PDB file of C-alpha atoms in Angstrom:
ATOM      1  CA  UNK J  21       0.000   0.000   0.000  1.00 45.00           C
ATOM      2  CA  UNK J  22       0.789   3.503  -0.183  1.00 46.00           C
ATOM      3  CA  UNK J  23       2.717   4.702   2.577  1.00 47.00           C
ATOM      4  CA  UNK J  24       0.676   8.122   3.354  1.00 46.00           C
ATOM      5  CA  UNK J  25       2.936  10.427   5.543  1.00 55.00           C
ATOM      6  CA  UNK J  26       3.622  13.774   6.888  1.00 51.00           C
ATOM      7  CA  UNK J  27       5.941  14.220   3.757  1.00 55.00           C
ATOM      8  CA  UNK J  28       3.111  13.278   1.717  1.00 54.00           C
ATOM      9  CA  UNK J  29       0.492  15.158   3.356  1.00 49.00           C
ATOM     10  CA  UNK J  30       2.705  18.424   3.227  1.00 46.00           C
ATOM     11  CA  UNK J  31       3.147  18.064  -0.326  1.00 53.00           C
ATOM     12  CA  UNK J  32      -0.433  17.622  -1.234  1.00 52.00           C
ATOM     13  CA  UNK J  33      -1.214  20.411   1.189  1.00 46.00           C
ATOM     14  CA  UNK J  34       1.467  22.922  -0.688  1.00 47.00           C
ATOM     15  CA  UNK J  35       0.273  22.002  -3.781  1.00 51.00           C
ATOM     16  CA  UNK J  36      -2.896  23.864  -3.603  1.00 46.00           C
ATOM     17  CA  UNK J  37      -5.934  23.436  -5.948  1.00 41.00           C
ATOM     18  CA  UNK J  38      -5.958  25.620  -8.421  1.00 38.00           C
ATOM     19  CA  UNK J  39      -3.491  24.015 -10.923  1.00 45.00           C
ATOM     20  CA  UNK J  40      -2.963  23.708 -14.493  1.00 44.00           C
ATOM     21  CA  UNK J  41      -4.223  20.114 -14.402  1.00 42.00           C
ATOM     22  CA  UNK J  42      -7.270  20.499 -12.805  1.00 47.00           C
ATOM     23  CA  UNK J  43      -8.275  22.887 -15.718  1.00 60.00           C
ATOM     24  CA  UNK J  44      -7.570  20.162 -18.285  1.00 75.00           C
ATOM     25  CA  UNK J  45      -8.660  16.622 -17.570  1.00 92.00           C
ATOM     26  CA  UNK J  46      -7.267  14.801 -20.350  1.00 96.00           C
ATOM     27  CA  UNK J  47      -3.869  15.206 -22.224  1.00 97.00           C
ATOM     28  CA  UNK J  48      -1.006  13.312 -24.133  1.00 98.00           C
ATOM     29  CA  UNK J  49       2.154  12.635 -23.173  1.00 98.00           C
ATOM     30  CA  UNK J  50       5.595  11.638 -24.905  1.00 98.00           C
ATOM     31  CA  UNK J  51       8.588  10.089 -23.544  1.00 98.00           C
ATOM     32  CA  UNK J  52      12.203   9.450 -24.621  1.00 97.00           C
ATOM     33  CA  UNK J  53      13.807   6.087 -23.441  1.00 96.00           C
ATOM     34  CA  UNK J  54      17.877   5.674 -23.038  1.00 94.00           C
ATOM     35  CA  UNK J  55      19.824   3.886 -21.069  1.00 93.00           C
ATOM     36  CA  UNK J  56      20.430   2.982 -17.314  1.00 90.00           C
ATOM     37  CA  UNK J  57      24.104   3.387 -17.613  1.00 87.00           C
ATOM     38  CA  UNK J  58      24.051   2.419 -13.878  1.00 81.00           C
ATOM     39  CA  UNK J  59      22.589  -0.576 -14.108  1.00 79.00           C
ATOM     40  CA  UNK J  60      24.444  -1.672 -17.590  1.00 79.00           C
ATOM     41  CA  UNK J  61      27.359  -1.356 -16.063  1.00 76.00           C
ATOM     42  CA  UNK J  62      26.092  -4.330 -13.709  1.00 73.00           C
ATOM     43  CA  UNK J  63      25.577  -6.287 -16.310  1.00 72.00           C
ATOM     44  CA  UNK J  64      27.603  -9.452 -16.459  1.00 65.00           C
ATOM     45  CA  UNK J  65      29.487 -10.237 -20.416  1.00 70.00           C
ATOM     46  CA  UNK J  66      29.017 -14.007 -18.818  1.00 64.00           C
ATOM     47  CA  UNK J  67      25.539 -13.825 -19.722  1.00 59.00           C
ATOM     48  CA  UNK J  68      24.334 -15.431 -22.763  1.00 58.00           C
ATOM     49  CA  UNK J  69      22.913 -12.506 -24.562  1.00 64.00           C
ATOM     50  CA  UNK J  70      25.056 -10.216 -23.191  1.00 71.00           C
ATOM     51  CA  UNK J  71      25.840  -8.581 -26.622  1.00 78.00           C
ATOM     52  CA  UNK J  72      22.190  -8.228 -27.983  1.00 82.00           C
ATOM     53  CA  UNK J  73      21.389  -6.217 -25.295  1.00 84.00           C
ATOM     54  CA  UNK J  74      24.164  -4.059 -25.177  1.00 84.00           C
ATOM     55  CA  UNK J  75      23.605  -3.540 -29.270  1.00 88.00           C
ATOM     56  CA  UNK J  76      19.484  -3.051 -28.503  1.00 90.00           C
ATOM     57  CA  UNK J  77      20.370  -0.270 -25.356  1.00 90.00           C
ATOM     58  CA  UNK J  78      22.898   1.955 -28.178  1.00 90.00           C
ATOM     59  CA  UNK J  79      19.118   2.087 -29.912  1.00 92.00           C
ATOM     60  CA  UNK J  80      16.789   3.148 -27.469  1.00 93.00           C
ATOM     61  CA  UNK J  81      17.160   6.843 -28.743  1.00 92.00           C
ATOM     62  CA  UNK J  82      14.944   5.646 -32.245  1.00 92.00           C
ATOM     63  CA  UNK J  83      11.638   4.732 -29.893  1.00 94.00           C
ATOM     64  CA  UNK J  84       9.063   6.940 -28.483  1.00 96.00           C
ATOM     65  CA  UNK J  85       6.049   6.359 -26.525  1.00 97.00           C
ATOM     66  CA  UNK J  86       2.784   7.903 -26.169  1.00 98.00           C
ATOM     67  CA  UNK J  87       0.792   8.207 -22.720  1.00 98.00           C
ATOM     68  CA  UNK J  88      -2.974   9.052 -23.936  1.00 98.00           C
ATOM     69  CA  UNK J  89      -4.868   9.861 -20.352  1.00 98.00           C
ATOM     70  CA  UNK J  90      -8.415  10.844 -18.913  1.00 97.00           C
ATOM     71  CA  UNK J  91      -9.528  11.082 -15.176  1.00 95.00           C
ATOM     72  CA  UNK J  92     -10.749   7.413 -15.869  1.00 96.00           C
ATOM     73  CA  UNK J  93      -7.941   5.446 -17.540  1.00 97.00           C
ATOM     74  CA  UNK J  94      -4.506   5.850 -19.374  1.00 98.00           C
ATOM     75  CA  UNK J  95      -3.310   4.023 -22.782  1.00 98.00           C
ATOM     76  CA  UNK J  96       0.416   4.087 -23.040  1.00 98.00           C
ATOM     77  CA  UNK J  97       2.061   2.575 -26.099  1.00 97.00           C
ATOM     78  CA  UNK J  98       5.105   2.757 -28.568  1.00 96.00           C
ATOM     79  CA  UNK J  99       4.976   4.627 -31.703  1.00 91.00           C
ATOM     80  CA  UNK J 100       3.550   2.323 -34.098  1.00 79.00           C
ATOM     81  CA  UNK J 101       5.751   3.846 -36.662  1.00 76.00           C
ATOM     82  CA  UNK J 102       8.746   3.346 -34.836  1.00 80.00           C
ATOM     83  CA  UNK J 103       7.792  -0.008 -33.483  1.00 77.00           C
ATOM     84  CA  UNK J 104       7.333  -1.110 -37.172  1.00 77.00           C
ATOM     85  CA  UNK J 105      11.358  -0.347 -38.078  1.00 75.00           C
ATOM     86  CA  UNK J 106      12.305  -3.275 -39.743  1.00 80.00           C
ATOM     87  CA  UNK J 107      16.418  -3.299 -38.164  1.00 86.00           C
ATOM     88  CA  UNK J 108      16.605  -6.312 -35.513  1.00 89.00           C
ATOM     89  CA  UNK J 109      18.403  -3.744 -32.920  1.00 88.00           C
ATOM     90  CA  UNK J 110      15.910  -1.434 -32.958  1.00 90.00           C
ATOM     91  CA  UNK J 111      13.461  -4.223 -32.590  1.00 91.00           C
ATOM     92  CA  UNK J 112      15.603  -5.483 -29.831  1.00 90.00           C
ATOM     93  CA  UNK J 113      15.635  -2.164 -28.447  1.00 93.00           C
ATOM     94  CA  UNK J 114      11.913  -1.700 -28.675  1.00 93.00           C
ATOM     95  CA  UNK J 115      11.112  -5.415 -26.920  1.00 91.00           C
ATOM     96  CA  UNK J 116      13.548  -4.526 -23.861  1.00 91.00           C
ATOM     97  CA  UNK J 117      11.690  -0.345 -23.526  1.00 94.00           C
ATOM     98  CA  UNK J 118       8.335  -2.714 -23.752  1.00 92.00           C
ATOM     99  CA  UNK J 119       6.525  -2.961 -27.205  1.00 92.00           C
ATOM    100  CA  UNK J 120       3.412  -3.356 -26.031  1.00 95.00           C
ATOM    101  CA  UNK J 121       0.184  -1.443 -24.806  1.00 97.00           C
ATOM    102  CA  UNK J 122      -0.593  -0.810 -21.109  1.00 98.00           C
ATOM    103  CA  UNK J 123      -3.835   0.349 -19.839  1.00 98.00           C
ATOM    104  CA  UNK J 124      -4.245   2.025 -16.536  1.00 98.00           C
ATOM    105  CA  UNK J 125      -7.343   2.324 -15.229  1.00 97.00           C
ATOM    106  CA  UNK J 126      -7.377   5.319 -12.155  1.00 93.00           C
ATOM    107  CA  UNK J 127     -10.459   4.374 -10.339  1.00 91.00           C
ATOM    108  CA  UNK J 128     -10.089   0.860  -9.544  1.00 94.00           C
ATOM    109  CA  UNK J 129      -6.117   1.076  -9.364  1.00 95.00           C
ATOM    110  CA  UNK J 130      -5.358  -1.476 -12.181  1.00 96.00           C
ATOM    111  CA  UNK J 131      -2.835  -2.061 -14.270  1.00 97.00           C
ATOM    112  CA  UNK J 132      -2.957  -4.605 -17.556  1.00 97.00           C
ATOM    113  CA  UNK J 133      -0.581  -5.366 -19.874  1.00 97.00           C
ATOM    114  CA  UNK J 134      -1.547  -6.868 -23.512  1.00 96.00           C
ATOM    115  CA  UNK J 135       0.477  -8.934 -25.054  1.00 95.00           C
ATOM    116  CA  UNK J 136      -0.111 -12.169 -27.271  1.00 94.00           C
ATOM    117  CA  UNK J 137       1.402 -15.563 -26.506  1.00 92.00           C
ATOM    118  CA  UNK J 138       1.258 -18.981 -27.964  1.00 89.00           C
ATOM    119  CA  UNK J 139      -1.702 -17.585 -30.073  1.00 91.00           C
ATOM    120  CA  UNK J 140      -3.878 -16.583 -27.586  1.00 93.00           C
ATOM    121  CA  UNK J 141      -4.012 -12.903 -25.947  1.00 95.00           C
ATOM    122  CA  UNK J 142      -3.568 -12.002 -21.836  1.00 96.00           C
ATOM    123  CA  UNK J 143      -3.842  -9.009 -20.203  1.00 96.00           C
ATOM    124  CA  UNK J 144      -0.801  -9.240 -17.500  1.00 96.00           C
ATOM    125  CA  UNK J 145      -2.323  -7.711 -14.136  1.00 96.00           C
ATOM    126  CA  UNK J 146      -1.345  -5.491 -11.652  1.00 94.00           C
ATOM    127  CA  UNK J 147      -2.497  -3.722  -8.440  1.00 95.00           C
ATOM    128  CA  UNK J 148      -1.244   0.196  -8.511  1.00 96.00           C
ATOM    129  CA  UNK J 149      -1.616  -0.696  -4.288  1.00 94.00           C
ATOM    130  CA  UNK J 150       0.994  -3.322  -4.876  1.00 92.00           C
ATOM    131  CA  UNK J 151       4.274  -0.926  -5.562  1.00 93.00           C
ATOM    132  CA  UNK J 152       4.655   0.157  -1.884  1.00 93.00           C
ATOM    133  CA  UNK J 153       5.871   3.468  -3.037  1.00 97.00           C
ATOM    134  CA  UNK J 154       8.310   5.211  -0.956  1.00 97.00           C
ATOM    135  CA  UNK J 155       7.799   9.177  -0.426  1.00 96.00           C
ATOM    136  CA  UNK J 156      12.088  10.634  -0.557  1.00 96.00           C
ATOM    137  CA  UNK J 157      12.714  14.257  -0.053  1.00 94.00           C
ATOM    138  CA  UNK J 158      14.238  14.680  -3.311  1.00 97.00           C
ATOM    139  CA  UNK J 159      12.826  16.843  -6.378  1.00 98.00           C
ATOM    140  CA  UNK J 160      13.843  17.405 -10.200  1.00 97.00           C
ATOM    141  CA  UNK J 161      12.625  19.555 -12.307  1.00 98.00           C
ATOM    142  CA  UNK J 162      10.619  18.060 -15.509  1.00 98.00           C
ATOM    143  CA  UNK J 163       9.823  20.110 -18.869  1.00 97.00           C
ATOM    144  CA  UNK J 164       9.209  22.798 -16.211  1.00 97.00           C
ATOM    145  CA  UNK J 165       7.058  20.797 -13.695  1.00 97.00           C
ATOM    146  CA  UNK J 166       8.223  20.249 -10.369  1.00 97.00           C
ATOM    147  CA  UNK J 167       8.662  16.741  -9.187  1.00 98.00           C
ATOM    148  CA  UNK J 168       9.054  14.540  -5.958  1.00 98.00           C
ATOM    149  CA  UNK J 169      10.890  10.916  -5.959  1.00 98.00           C
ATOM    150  CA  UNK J 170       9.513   7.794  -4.923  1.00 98.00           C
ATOM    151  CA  UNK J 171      11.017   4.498  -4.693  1.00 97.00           C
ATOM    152  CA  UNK J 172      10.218   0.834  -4.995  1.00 96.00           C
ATOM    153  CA  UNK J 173      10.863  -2.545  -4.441  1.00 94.00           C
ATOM    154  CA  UNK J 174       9.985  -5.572  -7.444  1.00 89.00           C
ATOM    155  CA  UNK J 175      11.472  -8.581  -8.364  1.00 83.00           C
ATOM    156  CA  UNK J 176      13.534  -8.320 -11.231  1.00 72.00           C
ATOM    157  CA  UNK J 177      15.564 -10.746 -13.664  1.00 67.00           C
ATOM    158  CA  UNK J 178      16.228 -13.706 -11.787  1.00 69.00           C
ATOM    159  CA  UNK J 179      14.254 -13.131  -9.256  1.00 72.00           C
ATOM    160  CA  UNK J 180      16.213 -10.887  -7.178  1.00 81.00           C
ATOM    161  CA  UNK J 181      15.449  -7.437  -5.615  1.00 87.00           C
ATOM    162  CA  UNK J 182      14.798  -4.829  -7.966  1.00 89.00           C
ATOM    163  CA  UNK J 183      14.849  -0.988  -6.811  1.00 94.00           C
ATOM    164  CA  UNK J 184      12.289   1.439  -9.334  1.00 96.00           C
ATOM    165  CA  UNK J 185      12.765   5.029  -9.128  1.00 97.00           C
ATOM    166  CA  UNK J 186      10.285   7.440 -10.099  1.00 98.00           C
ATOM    167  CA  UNK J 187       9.454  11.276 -10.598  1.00 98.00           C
ATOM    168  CA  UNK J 188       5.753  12.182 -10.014  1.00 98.00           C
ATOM    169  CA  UNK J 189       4.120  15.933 -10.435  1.00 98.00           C
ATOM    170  CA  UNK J 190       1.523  16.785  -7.895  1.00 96.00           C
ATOM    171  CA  UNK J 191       0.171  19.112 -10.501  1.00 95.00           C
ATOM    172  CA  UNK J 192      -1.175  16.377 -12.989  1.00 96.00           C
ATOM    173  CA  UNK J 193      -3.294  14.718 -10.435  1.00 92.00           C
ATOM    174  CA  UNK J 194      -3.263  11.155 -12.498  1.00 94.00           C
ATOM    175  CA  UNK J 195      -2.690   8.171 -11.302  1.00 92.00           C
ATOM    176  CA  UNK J 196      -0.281   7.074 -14.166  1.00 97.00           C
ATOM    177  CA  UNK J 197       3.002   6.239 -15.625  1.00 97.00           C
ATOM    178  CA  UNK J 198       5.446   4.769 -18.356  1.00 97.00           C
ATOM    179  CA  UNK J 199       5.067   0.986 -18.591  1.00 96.00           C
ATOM    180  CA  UNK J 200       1.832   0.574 -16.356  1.00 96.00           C
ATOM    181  CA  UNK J 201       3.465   1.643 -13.092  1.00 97.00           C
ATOM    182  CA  UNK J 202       0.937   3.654 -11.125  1.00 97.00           C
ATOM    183  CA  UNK J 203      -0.122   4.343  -7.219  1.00 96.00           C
ATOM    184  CA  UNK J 204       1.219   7.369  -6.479  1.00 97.00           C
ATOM    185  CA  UNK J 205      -0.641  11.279  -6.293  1.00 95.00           C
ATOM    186  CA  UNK J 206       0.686  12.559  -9.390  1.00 97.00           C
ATOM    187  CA  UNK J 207       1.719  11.151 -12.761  1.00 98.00           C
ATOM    188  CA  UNK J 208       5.088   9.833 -13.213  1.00 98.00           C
ATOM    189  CA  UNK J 209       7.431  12.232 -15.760  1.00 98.00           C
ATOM    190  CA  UNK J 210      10.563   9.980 -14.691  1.00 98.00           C
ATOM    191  CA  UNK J 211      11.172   6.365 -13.944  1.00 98.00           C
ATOM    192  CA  UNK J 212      14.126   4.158 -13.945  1.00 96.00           C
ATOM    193  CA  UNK J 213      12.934   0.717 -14.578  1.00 91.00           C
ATOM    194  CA  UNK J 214      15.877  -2.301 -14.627  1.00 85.00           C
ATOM    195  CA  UNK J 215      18.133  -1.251 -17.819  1.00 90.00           C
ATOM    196  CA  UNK J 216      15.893   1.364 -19.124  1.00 95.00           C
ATOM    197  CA  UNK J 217      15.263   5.608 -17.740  1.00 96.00           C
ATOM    198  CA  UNK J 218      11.781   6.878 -19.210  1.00 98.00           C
ATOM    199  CA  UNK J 219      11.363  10.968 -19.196  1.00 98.00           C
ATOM    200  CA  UNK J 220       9.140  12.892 -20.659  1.00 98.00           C
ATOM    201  CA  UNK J 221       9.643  15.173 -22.998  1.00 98.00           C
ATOM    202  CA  UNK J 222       6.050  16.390 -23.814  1.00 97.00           C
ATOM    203  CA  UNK J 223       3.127  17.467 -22.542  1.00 97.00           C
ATOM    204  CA  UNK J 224      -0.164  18.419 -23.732  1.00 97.00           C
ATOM    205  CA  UNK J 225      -3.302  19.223 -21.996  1.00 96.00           C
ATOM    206  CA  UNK J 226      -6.429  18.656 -23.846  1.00 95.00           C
ATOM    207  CA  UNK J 227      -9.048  16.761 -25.317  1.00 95.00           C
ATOM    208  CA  UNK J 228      -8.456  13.626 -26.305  1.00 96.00           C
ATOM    209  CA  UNK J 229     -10.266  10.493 -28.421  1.00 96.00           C
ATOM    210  CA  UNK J 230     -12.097   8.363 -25.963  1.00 96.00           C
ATOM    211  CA  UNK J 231      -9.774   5.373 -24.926  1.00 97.00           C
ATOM    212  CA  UNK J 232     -11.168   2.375 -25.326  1.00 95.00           C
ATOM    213  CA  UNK J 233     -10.346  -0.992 -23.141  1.00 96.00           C
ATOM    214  CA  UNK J 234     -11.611  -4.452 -23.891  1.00 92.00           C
ATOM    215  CA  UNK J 235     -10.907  -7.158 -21.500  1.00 90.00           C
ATOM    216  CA  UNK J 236     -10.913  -9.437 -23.950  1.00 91.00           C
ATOM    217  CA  UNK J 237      -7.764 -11.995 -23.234  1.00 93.00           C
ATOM    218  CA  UNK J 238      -6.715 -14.266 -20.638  1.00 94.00           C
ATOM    219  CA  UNK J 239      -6.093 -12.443 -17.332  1.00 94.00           C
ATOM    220  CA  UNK J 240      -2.993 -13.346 -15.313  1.00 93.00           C
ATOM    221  CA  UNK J 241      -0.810 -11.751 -12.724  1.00 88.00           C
ATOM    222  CA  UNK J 242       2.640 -11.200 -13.360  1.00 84.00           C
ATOM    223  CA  UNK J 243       3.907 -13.989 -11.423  1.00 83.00           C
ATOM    224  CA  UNK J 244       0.735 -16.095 -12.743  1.00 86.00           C
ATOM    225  CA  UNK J 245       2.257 -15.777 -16.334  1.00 87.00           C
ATOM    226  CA  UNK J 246       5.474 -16.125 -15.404  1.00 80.00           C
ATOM    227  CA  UNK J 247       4.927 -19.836 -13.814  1.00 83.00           C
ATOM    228  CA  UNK J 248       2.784 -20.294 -16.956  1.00 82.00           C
ATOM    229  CA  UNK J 249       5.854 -19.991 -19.130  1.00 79.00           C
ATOM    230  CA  UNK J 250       8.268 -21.602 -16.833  1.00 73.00           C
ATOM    231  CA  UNK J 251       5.706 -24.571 -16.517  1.00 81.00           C
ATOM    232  CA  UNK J 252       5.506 -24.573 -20.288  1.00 77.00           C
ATOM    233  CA  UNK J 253       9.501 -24.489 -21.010  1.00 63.00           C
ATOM    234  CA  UNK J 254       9.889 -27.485 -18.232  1.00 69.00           C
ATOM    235  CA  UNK J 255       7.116 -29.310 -19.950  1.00 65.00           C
ATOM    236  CA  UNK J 256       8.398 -28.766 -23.891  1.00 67.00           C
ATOM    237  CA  UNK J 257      12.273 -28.651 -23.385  1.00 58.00           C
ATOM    238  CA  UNK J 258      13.088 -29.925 -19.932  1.00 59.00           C
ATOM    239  CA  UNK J 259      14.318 -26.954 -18.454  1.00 55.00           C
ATOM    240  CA  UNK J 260      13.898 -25.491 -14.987  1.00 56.00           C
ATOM    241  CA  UNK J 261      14.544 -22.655 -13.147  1.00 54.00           C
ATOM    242  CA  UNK J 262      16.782 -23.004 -10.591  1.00 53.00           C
TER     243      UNK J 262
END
């Protein structure tokens, strides 16, 4: 859950109620991707496809992605045109950034992720509740909005403990983010997810198409599809995780 404090409380107190956001209550926004030179350089060459993603992170600067949001849910996606480049890096590139849609939806606190596997479709599940966010002291400045940092603990690659950093403004009152991540009292202009930093770049306030989510797919949690796949690999090739 989120960990409302006196931090938190002060900050939502300072921030007052007549912003720019609550005038506009719907918008787009655009982020850049590039690499977590940090975490690269943590990155072992032992590992088998060590070079692949080293050659997919030098192309992260060719994708962009689009967060489409209303007080009732959030579509973020890559650029279809740039997700359609035909070069294997930048298709390498655009499958470790994420290459496909997320919908957010703010008043239940849910996060899905769409993909397609083995023929059939999912929608990958997660609780905005379940991040545990963090409230730190720190702030950066955004495209000119003011933003506070929150951490978070997830399990990453190989199931060990993963640390997410993120940027929210307390000015756009949404409950979203890059990449599905959500829970906290302002959208997320910054995040620092594994290998890959998401900033925006971009944002406009104002009416938007109406977005449109069908649950149409198999739902799973995140570690539900991951067992699902690990289940599948033992059962086809043998193999298990250790």
């Amino acid at each position: 859950m989120l960990k409302i404090n006196i931090l938190l409380f002060l900050l939502l107190f300072c921030a007052g109620f007549n912003t720019k956001a609550q005038k506009n209550n719907s918008g787009v926004a655009v982020y850049r991707v590039y690499p977590n030179m940090k975490r690269v350089e943590d990155l072992s060459p032992k590992n088998s496809i060590y070079a692949e993603i080293k050659d997919a992170l030098k192309h992260l600067d060719q994708l962009q992605y689009k967060l489409y949001f209303n007080t009732e849910i959030a579509y973020y996606d890559i650029e279809e045109q740039l997700a359609n480049e035909r070069h294997p890096a930048v298709q390498n590139a655009a499958k470790l950034a994420r290459n496909t849609p997320f919908y957010t939806l703010q008043p239940s606190g849910e996060s899905f992720n769409k993909i397609e596997f083995m023929g059939d479709d999912y929608l990958i599940a997660q609780k905005c509740s379940d991040y545990a966010w963090e409230i730190q002291q720190e702030t950066k400045i955004i495209q000119g909005y003011t933003c506070h940092k929150a951490t978070s603990i997830i399990e990453g690659p190989n199931e060990e403990a993963l640390e997410i950093i993120a940027y929210f403004c307390l000015q756009l009152s949404f409950n979203y983010g890059p990449k599905g991540y959500c829970g906290l009292p302002g959208m997320i202009l910054y995040l620092e997810d594994h290998l890959v930093i998401y900033e925006m770049t971009k944002l406009q306030l104002e009416p938007i198409d109406a977005i449109v989510f069908e649950r149409n797919g198999i739902v799973k949690t995140r570690e539900g599809f991951s067992k699902y796949v690990d289940s599948l690999a033992t059962a086809t090739f043998g193999w298990r995780k250790n």
